[in-house]
């Protein structure tokens, strides 16, 4: 089902100013007018400032930030539920900003699907009819939509609930419907706006697993918004951290945890369980290719916690990190693993 | 200090002239266009006559069964159905069946017209704040202007009969339909509307799939109000020739027939209660999905 020709999402110099004369102020902001000045002297709110992001096809891009950071505004620019003040949003090479009304409608029907924080299910329609909503809007025949919808209802674990109404379901189950509704669209881009923030922690972890499992099959370009760093680190192939409408760091989970760009991010990262997040390849002592493999091995991409488990179980002093083909990449010893697991900053 | 004790009003002669010239202008307008305007309303008159014939010429047991069946399918409540049946039987037993049928047919036509006219206006109003600002005061006038006042031009234009009665009733009964349609659509959850947008709904799809279904309970309340207000106008409409339960009441007022008045008055109340309970029960059934079964 993966769309091999899909070119991903590119956001270029995106600005969003809220207020009646946004266009007038955008030039001043580009020249350095601050958010505070804009707000106090001109009564306009700077929502997003000079956002540049590349989201390659088939990846999960997490955008993390606290409330008011502009993350929900940013994701709404990708399907243009919000119009930008300046900048480009290229989805598969086409600028969403320049689309007219009917092009935009077609784009939303076929290129994107969205999951919402408050679920936003249709209360008067049963689970089945909610799931096929996107297909119904597209004008797909009812019998075909039912086939597709039933498959996704089963996939998200709601088989047997097709005839229930949203209000008869728990929050977690409602969001499963939300997910099934988005997946039934089979669009290359999946937008998830704080999709799991309203769920309690156990169900949230559960739903993260569901998403990761499904993503292995479907390989969509997923944009996932969250305010929870643990969630960001677990899901994100790439993570961008947003503060006051600006991207202050972007990179992999390893980049964020090991090399936080500033104190603000370092503060967040302090609370993270590093042993589960950091990969052995990020802390190993590299070895030159062709060196023989001695002793116990650990696969690249495993967490520090996994490596320590192996050491504790089998009484080795150090481990060789190998890639899936068995080629050794580097070595780690207990001291190296332990110092990475507890931040020395 | 004359101006202080007595309000300095326009002088009597010019005021008289003003009223006279407006009256004359309207009279000329009536003479020239009366027939044409009456022609515009012929389809309405035909609809009215058809509805009245249907109700009065069909044998009473068939009508009774039909109304009770509608009450059952709309409310699914035994209490409402039994109440409906007993009320109709009492109306028939006290020899008011024909008048009641004429009134019901009139109310039916008025309600249909109010929905047909009110629903699109309400929808348009919900989409434009400017239109809402224009229409709202017009609706206020329609509801507060004493009905006799707008009966005068209607009777001048169309004479006495069913159609002017219908217009008078619709003017009075239409506002709640428009207002509650507008309100219902405006109250639709923004999150759900955003979802509809995100999946690429057109304006028509949004209206059909989201706004109207979610506003339906409120719209039903509007229909209920419209029916109640139409019934309240039955007696006044009978003054300009609308047949039905209003006419005996009018006769009772003129001749001080206390019992005749109270019988027919109670029949109007009975019909009102039937309509009210049935349409409300139907509105509530539409909201079944809103019950929160699982927190």
Coordinates of C-alpha atoms in Angstrom, one line a residue:
Chain A
X1 CA 0.0 0.0 0.0
X2 CA 3.0 2.3 0.4
X3 CA 3.1 5.0 -2.2
X4 CA 6.6 4.8 -3.6
X5 CA 6.3 7.9 -5.8
X6 CA 5.3 10.1 -2.9
X7 CA 7.8 12.9 -2.4
X8 CA 7.0 13.7 1.2
X9 CA 6.2 17.1 2.7
X10 CA 8.4 20.2 2.6
X11 CA 7.6 23.4 4.5
X12 CA 9.5 26.5 3.4
X13 CA 9.8 29.8 5.2
X14 CA 6.3 29.5 6.7
X15 CA 4.9 32.4 8.6
X16 CA 1.5 32.8 10.3
X17 CA 0.4 36.0 11.9
X18 CA -3.1 36.2 13.4
X19 CA -4.8 39.6 13.1
X20 CA -6.6 41.8 10.5
X21 CA -3.4 43.2 8.9
X22 CA -1.2 40.1 9.0
X23 CA 0.2 40.8 5.5
X24 CA 1.5 44.2 6.6
X25 CA 3.4 42.9 9.5
X26 CA 4.9 39.8 8.0
X27 CA 7.7 41.9 6.3
X28 CA 8.5 43.5 9.6
X29 CA 8.7 40.2 11.4
X30 CA 11.0 38.9 8.7
X31 CA 13.3 41.9 9.4
X32 CA 13.3 41.1 13.1
X33 CA 10.2 42.5 14.8
X34 CA 9.7 40.3 17.9
X35 CA 6.6 38.4 18.9
X36 CA 6.2 40.5 22.1
X37 CA 6.5 43.8 20.1
X38 CA 4.0 42.6 17.5
X39 CA 1.6 41.7 20.2
X40 CA 1.9 44.7 22.5
X41 CA 2.2 47.5 19.9
X42 CA 0.2 46.1 17.0
X43 CA -2.2 43.7 18.6
X44 CA -1.3 40.9 16.2
X45 CA -0.2 37.4 17.3
X46 CA 2.8 35.7 15.8
X47 CA 1.7 32.1 15.4
X48 CA 4.5 30.6 13.4
X49 CA 7.9 32.1 12.4
X50 CA 10.1 30.9 9.6
X51 CA 9.3 27.2 9.8
X52 CA 11.4 25.0 7.5
X53 CA 10.8 21.3 7.7
X54 CA 11.5 18.3 5.5
X55 CA 9.4 15.3 6.1
X56 CA 10.5 12.4 3.9
X57 CA 8.0 9.9 2.6
X58 CA 7.2 6.9 4.8
X59 CA 8.5 8.5 8.1
X60 CA 6.8 9.5 11.3
X61 CA 7.6 13.2 11.9
X62 CA 6.8 14.3 15.4
X63 CA 6.2 17.9 16.1
X64 CA 6.5 18.5 19.9
X65 CA 5.8 21.6 21.9
X66 CA 3.9 22.8 24.9
X67 CA 0.5 24.5 24.5
X68 CA 0.7 27.8 22.7
X69 CA 3.8 26.7 20.9
X70 CA 2.0 26.7 17.5
X71 CA 2.1 23.0 16.9
X72 CA -1.6 22.6 16.2
X73 CA -1.5 25.7 13.9
X74 CA 1.5 24.1 12.0
X75 CA -0.3 20.8 11.3
X76 CA -3.3 22.7 10.0
X77 CA -1.2 24.4 7.4
X78 CA -0.4 21.0 5.8
X79 CA -4.0 20.5 4.7
X80 CA -4.7 24.2 4.8
X81 CA -7.3 24.3 7.4
X82 CA -5.4 27.5 8.3
X83 CA -4.1 29.7 5.6
X84 CA -0.5 30.8 6.0
X85 CA 0.5 34.5 5.9
X86 CA 3.7 33.7 3.9
X87 CA 5.6 30.7 2.8
X88 CA 5.2 27.4 1.0
X89 CA 3.8 24.0 2.0
X90 CA 4.9 21.4 -0.6
X91 CA 3.1 18.1 -0.4
X92 CA 4.4 15.7 -3.0
X93 CA 5.9 18.7 -4.8
X94 CA 2.7 20.7 -5.1
X95 CA 2.2 23.9 -3.1
X96 CA -0.9 23.6 -1.0
X97 CA -1.0 27.3 -0.5
X98 CA -1.6 28.1 -4.2
X99 CA -4.5 25.6 -4.6
X100 CA -8.0 27.0 -5.5
X101 CA -11.0 25.8 -3.6
X102 CA -11.8 22.7 -5.7
X103 CA -8.2 21.7 -6.0
X104 CA -7.9 21.9 -2.2
X105 CA -11.0 19.8 -1.8
X106 CA -9.6 17.1 -4.1
X107 CA -6.3 17.3 -2.3
X108 CA -7.9 16.8 1.1
X109 CA -10.0 14.0 -0.1
X110 CA -7.2 12.0 -1.6
X111 CA -3.8 13.1 -0.3
X112 CA -4.4 13.6 3.4
X113 CA -6.4 12.2 6.3
X114 CA -6.5 13.5 9.8
X115 CA -7.0 12.3 13.4
X116 CA -8.1 14.8 16.0
X117 CA -7.5 15.4 19.7
X118 CA -11.1 15.5 20.5
X119 CA -11.9 12.6 18.1
X120 CA -14.4 14.8 16.2
X121 CA -16.5 11.7 15.3
X122 CA -20.0 12.2 13.8
X123 CA -22.3 11.6 16.8
X124 CA -25.3 10.6 14.7
X125 CA -23.5 7.9 12.8
X126 CA -22.4 4.5 13.9
X127 CA -18.9 3.3 14.0
X128 CA -19.1 1.8 10.5
X129 CA -20.6 5.0 9.0
X130 CA -18.0 7.1 10.7
X131 CA -15.2 4.9 9.4
X132 CA -16.4 5.2 5.8
X133 CA -17.0 8.9 6.1
X134 CA -13.9 9.9 4.0
X135 CA -14.9 7.5 1.3
X136 CA -18.5 8.7 1.4
X137 CA -17.2 12.3 0.8
X138 CA -15.0 11.0 -2.0
X139 CA -18.1 9.5 -3.6
X140 CA -16.9 5.9 -3.4
X141 CA -19.7 3.3 -3.8
X142 CA -21.2 2.2 -0.6
X143 CA -20.5 -1.5 -1.0
X144 CA -16.8 -0.9 -1.6
X145 CA -16.6 1.6 1.3
X146 CA -18.1 -0.9 3.6
X147 CA -15.5 -3.5 2.6
X148 CA -12.6 -1.1 3.2
X149 CA -14.1 0.3 6.4
X150 CA -14.7 -3.2 7.9
X151 CA -11.1 -4.1 7.2
X152 CA -9.8 -1.1 9.1
X153 CA -12.4 -1.5 12.0
X154 CA -11.0 -5.0 12.4
X155 CA -7.4 -3.8 12.2
X156 CA -7.8 -1.3 15.0
X157 CA -9.5 -3.9 17.1
X158 CA -13.1 -2.8 17.0
X159 CA -14.7 -5.8 15.3
X160 CA -18.2 -6.3 16.7
X161 CA -18.7 -2.6 17.5
X162 CA -19.7 -1.5 13.9
X163 CA -23.3 -0.7 14.9
X164 CA -22.4 1.3 18.1
X165 CA -22.6 5.0 18.3
X166 CA -19.5 7.0 19.4
X167 CA -21.1 8.0 22.7
X168 CA -21.4 4.3 23.5
X169 CA -17.7 3.9 23.3
X170 CA -14.8 4.8 25.7
X171 CA -12.3 7.5 24.7
X172 CA -9.7 4.9 23.6
X173 CA -12.2 3.1 21.5
X174 CA -13.5 6.4 20.0
X175 CA -10.0 7.3 18.9
X176 CA -9.6 3.9 17.3
X177 CA -12.6 4.9 15.2
X178 CA -10.8 8.2 14.5
X179 CA -7.8 6.2 13.4
X180 CA -9.8 3.8 11.3
X181 CA -11.6 6.7 9.6
X182 CA -8.3 8.3 8.6
X183 CA -6.7 5.0 7.5
X184 CA -9.7 4.0 5.4
X185 CA -8.9 7.0 3.2
X186 CA -5.6 5.4 2.2
X187 CA -4.1 8.9 1.7
X188 CA -0.3 9.1 1.6
X189 CA -0.3 11.7 4.4
X190 CA -1.7 11.0 7.8
X191 CA -2.0 14.0 10.1
X192 CA -2.4 13.3 13.8
X193 CA -3.2 16.4 15.9
X194 CA -2.5 15.4 19.5
X195 CA -4.4 12.3 18.7
X196 CA -3.6 10.5 21.9
X197 CA -3.4 13.5 24.3
X198 CA -6.9 13.0 25.6
X199 CA -6.4 9.3 26.4
X200 CA -5.1 7.9 29.8
X201 CA -1.5 6.7 29.9
X202 CA -2.0 2.9 29.5
X203 CA -4.4 3.3 26.6
X204 CA -2.1 5.9 25.1
X205 CA 0.8 3.4 25.0
X206 CA -1.5 0.9 23.6
X207 CA -2.5 3.2 20.8
X208 CA 1.1 4.1 20.1
X209 CA 1.8 0.4 19.6
X210 CA -1.2 0.1 17.3
X211 CA 0.1 3.0 15.2
X212 CA 3.7 1.7 15.0
X213 CA 2.4 -1.8 14.0
X214 CA 0.2 -0.4 11.3
X215 CA 2.9 2.0 10.0
X216 CA 5.2 -1.1 9.4
X217 CA 2.6 -2.2 6.8
X218 CA 1.4 1.0 5.3
X219 CA 4.5 3.3 5.4
X220 CA 2.6 6.5 5.3
X221 CA 4.1 10.0 5.8
X222 CA 2.8 10.6 9.3
X223 CA 2.9 14.0 11.0
X224 CA 2.3 13.5 14.7
X225 CA 1.7 16.4 17.1
X226 CA 2.2 15.9 20.8
X227 CA 3.2 17.7 24.0
X228 CA 4.6 14.5 25.5
X229 CA 8.3 14.0 25.0
X230 CA 8.1 10.3 25.8
X231 CA 5.5 9.9 23.1
X232 CA 7.6 11.9 20.7
X233 CA 10.7 9.8 21.3
X234 CA 8.8 6.5 21.0
X235 CA 7.1 7.3 17.8
X236 CA 9.3 9.8 15.9
X237 CA 11.7 8.9 13.2
X238 CA 12.3 12.6 13.2
X239 CA 11.3 15.1 15.9
X240 CA 11.0 18.9 15.6
X241 CA 10.6 20.9 18.8
X242 CA 8.5 24.0 18.6
X243 CA 8.6 26.9 21.0
X244 CA 6.7 30.2 20.6
X245 CA 6.1 29.4 17.0
X246 CA 9.7 28.6 16.1
X247 CA 11.5 25.3 15.5
X248 CA 14.3 25.3 18.1
X249 CA 15.6 21.9 17.3
X250 CA 15.0 19.1 14.8
X251 CA 16.6 15.7 14.5
X252 CA 16.3 12.1 15.5
X253 CA 15.4 11.0 19.1
X254 CA 19.1 10.4 19.6
X255 CA 20.0 14.0 18.6
X256 CA 17.4 15.4 20.9
X257 CA 18.3 13.4 24.0
X258 CA 22.1 13.4 23.5
X259 CA 22.6 16.8 22.1
X260 CA 19.8 19.1 23.3
X261 CA 20.1 22.5 21.5
X262 CA 19.4 24.6 24.5
X263 CA 18.5 24.6 28.2
X264 CA 14.8 24.6 27.4
X265 CA 15.1 21.3 25.6
X266 CA 17.7 20.0 28.1
X267 CA 15.1 20.6 30.8
X268 CA 12.6 18.4 29.0
X269 CA 15.1 15.7 28.3
X270 CA 16.2 15.4 32.0
X271 CA 12.9 13.6 32.8
X272 CA 13.3 11.0 30.0
X273 CA 14.2 7.4 30.7
X274 CA 17.5 7.5 28.7
X275 CA 18.2 3.8 29.0
X276 CA 15.1 3.1 26.8
X277 CA 15.6 5.9 24.4
X278 CA 19.3 6.0 23.5
X279 CA 20.5 3.5 21.0
X280 CA 23.8 1.6 21.5
X281 CA 25.1 2.9 18.2
X282 CA 24.9 6.4 19.5
X283 CA 27.4 5.7 22.3
X284 CA 29.6 2.9 20.9
X285 CA 33.3 3.1 20.3
X286 CA 33.4 2.7 16.5
X287 CA 35.6 0.0 15.0
X288 CA 37.1 -0.1 11.5
X289 CA 35.3 -2.4 9.1
X290 CA 36.6 -6.0 8.7
X291 CA 37.7 -6.4 12.3
X292 CA 36.7 -9.9 13.6
X293 CA 33.8 -10.3 15.9
X294 CA 34.6 -11.5 19.4
X295 CA 32.2 -12.3 22.2
X296 CA 28.6 -11.3 22.6
X297 CA 26.8 -9.1 20.1
X298 CA 24.0 -6.6 20.2
X299 CA 22.0 -5.3 17.2
X300 CA 22.4 -1.7 16.2
X301 CA 19.3 0.2 17.1
X302 CA 18.9 -1.6 20.4
X303 CA 18.4 0.5 23.5
X304 CA 21.0 0.9 26.2
X305 CA 18.7 -1.0 28.5
X306 CA 18.7 -4.0 26.2
X307 CA 22.5 -4.0 26.1
X308 CA 22.8 -3.8 29.8
X309 CA 20.3 -6.8 30.1
X310 CA 22.6 -8.9 27.9
X311 CA 25.7 -8.0 29.9
X312 CA 23.9 -8.7 33.2
X313 CA 22.6 -12.0 32.0
X314 CA 25.7 -13.4 30.3
X315 CA 28.5 -11.9 32.3
X316 CA 30.4 -10.2 29.4
X317 CA 32.6 -7.2 29.9
X318 CA 31.8 -5.6 26.6
X319 CA 29.5 -6.1 23.6
X320 CA 30.0 -5.8 19.9
X321 CA 27.4 -3.7 18.0
X322 CA 26.5 -5.3 14.7
X323 CA 24.3 -4.3 11.8
X324 CA 21.5 -6.6 10.6
X325 CA 24.0 -8.3 8.2
X326 CA 26.3 -9.1 11.1
X327 CA 29.0 -6.6 10.2
X328 CA 30.6 -5.2 13.4
X329 CA 30.1 -1.4 13.8
X330 CA 31.6 -0.7 17.2
X331 CA 31.9 -1.9 20.8
X332 CA 30.3 -0.8 24.1
X333 CA 31.3 -1.6 27.7
X334 CA 29.4 -1.3 30.9
X335 CA 31.0 2.1 31.9
X336 CA 30.1 3.6 28.5
X337 CA 26.5 2.3 28.8
X338 CA 26.1 3.4 32.4
X339 CA 27.3 6.9 31.8
X340 CA 25.0 7.3 28.8
X341 CA 22.0 6.1 30.8
X342 CA 22.5 8.7 33.5
X343 CA 23.0 12.2 32.1
X344 CA 26.3 13.6 33.1
X345 CA 25.3 17.2 32.3
Chain B
X1 CA -45.1 76.6 27.8
X2 CA -47.6 75.0 25.5
X3 CA -45.0 72.6 24.0
X4 CA -44.2 71.4 27.5
X5 CA -47.7 70.4 28.5
X6 CA -48.8 68.9 25.2
X7 CA -46.5 67.0 22.8
X8 CA -45.9 69.2 19.8
X9 CA -47.3 66.9 17.1
X10 CA -47.6 67.1 13.4
X11 CA -50.5 69.4 12.4
X12 CA -53.8 67.5 12.0
X13 CA -54.3 68.5 8.4
X14 CA -51.0 67.2 7.1
X15 CA -51.3 64.0 9.2
X16 CA -54.7 63.4 7.7
X17 CA -53.3 64.0 4.3
X18 CA -50.4 61.6 4.9
X19 CA -52.6 58.8 6.0
X20 CA -55.0 59.4 3.1
X21 CA -52.3 59.4 0.5
X22 CA -50.8 56.2 1.8
X23 CA -54.2 54.6 1.9
X24 CA -55.0 55.8 -1.6
X25 CA -51.7 54.6 -3.0
X26 CA -52.2 51.2 -1.5
X27 CA -55.8 51.1 -2.8
X28 CA -54.6 51.9 -6.3
X29 CA -52.0 49.2 -6.0
X30 CA -54.6 46.8 -4.9
X31 CA -56.9 47.6 -7.8
X32 CA -54.1 47.3 -10.3
X33 CA -52.3 44.3 -9.0
X34 CA -54.8 42.5 -6.8
X35 CA -55.8 40.0 -9.4
X36 CA -52.2 39.3 -10.4
X37 CA -51.2 38.7 -6.8
X38 CA -54.2 36.5 -6.2
X39 CA -53.1 34.5 -9.2
X40 CA -49.7 33.9 -7.6
X41 CA -51.4 32.3 -4.7
X42 CA -53.7 29.9 -6.7
X43 CA -51.3 26.9 -6.3
X44 CA -51.5 27.6 -2.5
X45 CA -55.3 27.7 -2.6
X46 CA -55.4 24.4 -4.5
X47 CA -53.1 22.8 -2.0
X48 CA -55.3 24.0 0.8
X49 CA -58.4 22.8 -0.8
X50 CA -56.8 19.4 -1.5
X51 CA -55.7 19.0 2.1
X52 CA -59.1 20.0 3.4
X53 CA -61.0 17.6 1.1
X54 CA -58.6 14.8 2.1
X55 CA -59.3 15.4 5.7
X56 CA -63.1 16.0 5.5
X57 CA -64.1 13.6 2.8
X58 CA -62.2 10.5 3.9
X59 CA -64.3 8.4 6.3
X60 CA -63.6 9.2 9.9
X61 CA -62.3 5.7 11.0
X62 CA -59.6 5.8 8.3
X63 CA -58.4 9.3 9.4
X64 CA -58.5 8.2 13.0
X65 CA -56.4 5.1 12.3
X66 CA -54.0 7.1 10.2
X67 CA -53.4 9.8 12.9
X68 CA -53.0 7.1 15.6
X69 CA -50.5 5.3 13.4
X70 CA -48.5 8.4 12.7
X71 CA -48.5 9.1 16.5
X72 CA -47.2 5.6 17.1
X73 CA -44.4 5.7 14.5
X74 CA -43.3 9.1 15.6
X75 CA -43.4 8.6 19.4
X76 CA -43.3 4.8 20.0
X77 CA -45.1 5.6 23.2
X78 CA -48.3 3.9 24.3
X79 CA -49.3 6.8 26.5
X80 CA -49.1 9.3 23.6
X81 CA -51.1 7.0 21.3
X82 CA -53.9 6.3 23.8
X83 CA -54.1 10.1 24.6
X84 CA -54.3 10.9 20.9
X85 CA -57.1 8.3 20.3
X86 CA -59.2 9.4 23.3
X87 CA -58.9 13.1 22.4
X88 CA -60.0 12.4 18.8
X89 CA -62.9 10.2 19.9
X90 CA -64.1 12.9 22.3
X91 CA -63.9 15.6 19.6
X92 CA -65.9 13.3 17.3
X93 CA -68.5 12.4 20.0
X94 CA -69.2 16.1 20.8
X95 CA -69.8 16.6 17.0
X96 CA -66.8 18.7 16.3
X97 CA -65.1 16.2 13.9
X98 CA -65.6 18.1 10.7
X99 CA -64.3 21.4 12.1
X100 CA -61.4 19.7 13.8
X101 CA -60.5 18.1 10.4
X102 CA -60.6 21.5 8.7
X103 CA -58.4 23.0 11.4
X104 CA -55.9 20.1 11.2
X105 CA -55.7 20.4 7.4
X106 CA -55.1 24.1 7.8
X107 CA -52.4 23.6 10.4
X108 CA -50.8 20.9 8.2
X109 CA -50.6 23.2 5.2
X110 CA -49.3 26.1 7.3
X111 CA -46.6 23.9 8.8
X112 CA -45.5 22.5 5.5
X113 CA -45.2 26.1 4.1
X114 CA -43.4 27.3 7.2
X115 CA -40.9 24.5 6.8
X116 CA -40.4 25.0 3.1
X117 CA -40.0 28.8 3.5
X118 CA -38.3 28.8 6.9
X119 CA -35.6 26.1 6.5
X120 CA -33.8 27.7 3.6
X121 CA -34.0 31.2 5.2
X122 CA -32.7 29.7 8.5
X123 CA -29.8 28.0 6.7
X124 CA -28.9 31.2 4.8
X125 CA -29.0 33.1 8.1
X126 CA -26.7 30.7 9.8
X127 CA -24.1 31.3 7.2
X128 CA -24.0 35.0 7.2
X129 CA -23.9 37.3 10.3
X130 CA -25.0 40.2 8.1
X131 CA -28.1 38.4 6.9
X132 CA -28.8 37.4 10.5
X133 CA -28.7 41.1 11.6
X134 CA -31.1 42.0 8.8
X135 CA -33.6 39.1 9.2
X136 CA -33.7 39.2 13.1
X137 CA -35.6 42.5 13.4
X138 CA -38.0 41.5 10.6
X139 CA -38.8 38.3 12.6
X140 CA -39.4 40.5 15.7
X141 CA -41.9 42.6 13.8
X142 CA -43.6 39.5 12.5
X143 CA -44.0 38.1 16.0
X144 CA -45.0 41.3 17.8
X145 CA -47.1 43.2 15.3
X146 CA -50.8 42.7 16.3
X147 CA -52.1 40.2 13.7
X148 CA -55.2 42.4 12.9
X149 CA -52.8 45.0 11.5
X150 CA -51.3 42.9 8.8
X151 CA -54.7 41.3 8.2
X152 CA -55.9 44.6 6.8
X153 CA -53.6 44.8 3.7
X154 CA -53.9 41.0 3.2
X155 CA -57.6 41.2 3.1
X156 CA -57.5 44.3 0.8
X157 CA -55.3 42.4 -1.6
X158 CA -56.8 38.9 -1.5
X159 CA -60.2 39.4 0.0
X160 CA -61.7 37.0 2.5
X161 CA -61.0 33.3 2.4
X162 CA -58.6 30.5 3.0
X163 CA -55.5 32.0 1.4
X164 CA -55.4 35.3 3.3
X165 CA -56.0 33.3 6.5
X166 CA -53.1 31.0 5.6
X167 CA -50.8 34.0 5.0
X168 CA -51.8 35.5 8.4
X169 CA -51.1 32.2 10.1
X170 CA -47.8 31.7 8.3
X171 CA -46.5 35.2 9.1
X172 CA -47.1 34.5 12.8
X173 CA -45.9 30.9 12.9
X174 CA -42.8 31.2 10.6
X175 CA -40.3 33.0 13.0
X176 CA -39.6 30.2 15.4
X177 CA -38.9 27.9 12.4
X178 CA -36.3 30.3 11.0
X179 CA -34.8 31.2 14.3
X180 CA -34.3 27.7 15.6
X181 CA -32.9 26.5 12.2
X182 CA -30.4 29.3 12.4
X183 CA -29.6 28.5 16.1
X184 CA -29.3 24.8 15.5
X185 CA -26.8 25.1 12.7
X186 CA -24.8 27.6 14.6
X187 CA -24.6 25.3 17.6
X188 CA -23.1 22.4 15.6
X189 CA -19.8 21.3 17.1
X190 CA -16.9 23.1 15.4
X191 CA -14.6 20.2 15.8
X192 CA -16.9 18.0 13.8
X193 CA -17.1 20.6 11.1
X194 CA -13.4 20.9 11.0
X195 CA -13.2 17.1 10.5
X196 CA -15.6 17.4 7.7
X197 CA -13.4 20.1 6.1
X198 CA -10.3 18.0 6.6
X199 CA -11.8 15.1 4.7
X200 CA -12.6 17.5 1.8
X201 CA -16.4 17.9 2.2
X202 CA -18.1 20.4 -0.1
X203 CA -20.5 23.0 1.4
X204 CA -23.4 20.8 0.3
X205 CA -21.9 17.7 1.8
X206 CA -21.2 19.6 5.1
X207 CA -24.8 20.8 5.2
X208 CA -26.3 17.4 4.4
X209 CA -23.9 15.2 6.4
X210 CA -23.2 17.3 9.4
X211 CA -25.1 20.5 9.9
X212 CA -28.7 19.5 9.2
X213 CA -28.5 16.1 11.0
X214 CA -26.8 17.6 14.1
X215 CA -29.2 20.6 14.1
X216 CA -32.3 18.4 13.6
X217 CA -33.4 18.2 17.2
X218 CA -33.3 22.0 17.4
X219 CA -35.1 22.3 14.1
X220 CA -37.7 19.8 15.4
X221 CA -38.2 22.1 18.3
X222 CA -38.8 24.9 15.8
X223 CA -41.4 22.9 13.9
X224 CA -43.1 22.1 17.2
X225 CA -43.2 25.9 18.1
X226 CA -44.5 26.7 14.6
X227 CA -47.4 24.2 15.0
X228 CA -48.3 25.6 18.4
X229 CA -48.3 29.2 17.1
X230 CA -50.3 28.2 14.1
X231 CA -53.0 26.7 16.4
X232 CA -53.0 29.8 18.5
X233 CA -54.0 31.8 15.3
X234 CA -56.9 29.6 14.4
X235 CA -59.5 31.9 16.0
X236 CA -58.1 35.1 14.6
X237 CA -57.9 33.5 11.1
X238 CA -61.5 32.5 11.4
X239 CA -62.4 36.2 11.4
X240 CA -61.3 36.3 7.7
X241 CA -63.1 33.3 6.6
X242 CA -60.9 30.3 7.6
X243 CA -63.2 27.4 8.4
X244 CA -62.6 25.1 11.3
X245 CA -62.8 25.2 15.1
X246 CA -62.3 28.9 15.2
X247 CA -65.6 29.8 13.6
X248 CA -67.8 28.3 16.4
X249 CA -65.6 30.1 18.9
X250 CA -66.2 33.3 17.0
X251 CA -69.9 32.6 17.0
X252 CA -69.8 31.9 20.7
X253 CA -68.1 35.2 21.4
X254 CA -70.7 37.1 19.4
X255 CA -73.7 35.4 21.0
X256 CA -72.4 34.6 24.4
X257 CA -72.7 30.9 24.0
X258 CA -70.5 29.8 26.8
X259 CA -70.6 26.0 26.3
X260 CA -70.1 26.2 22.5
X261 CA -67.0 28.3 23.2
X262 CA -65.6 26.0 25.8
X263 CA -66.1 22.9 23.8
X264 CA -64.4 24.2 20.7
X265 CA -61.7 25.8 22.7
X266 CA -61.0 22.5 24.5
X267 CA -60.9 20.8 21.1
X268 CA -58.2 23.3 19.9
X269 CA -56.3 22.6 23.1
X270 CA -56.6 18.8 22.6
X271 CA -55.3 19.0 19.0
X272 CA -52.4 21.2 20.2
X273 CA -51.5 18.7 22.9
X274 CA -51.5 15.9 20.4
X275 CA -49.3 17.7 17.9
X276 CA -47.0 18.9 20.7
X277 CA -46.5 15.5 22.4
X278 CA -46.1 13.6 19.1
X279 CA -43.6 16.0 17.6
X280 CA -41.6 16.3 20.8
X281 CA -41.4 12.6 21.3
X282 CA -40.2 12.3 17.7
X283 CA -37.6 15.0 18.4
X284 CA -36.4 13.1 21.4
X285 CA -36.1 9.9 19.5
X286 CA -33.9 11.6 17.0
X287 CA -31.5 12.4 19.9
X288 CA -31.1 8.8 21.0
X289 CA -27.5 8.7 19.9
X290 CA -26.7 11.5 22.3
X291 CA -27.3 9.4 25.3
X292 CA -24.0 8.8 27.0
X293 CA -23.9 5.1 27.8
X294 CA -20.2 4.8 28.4
X295 CA -18.3 7.5 30.2

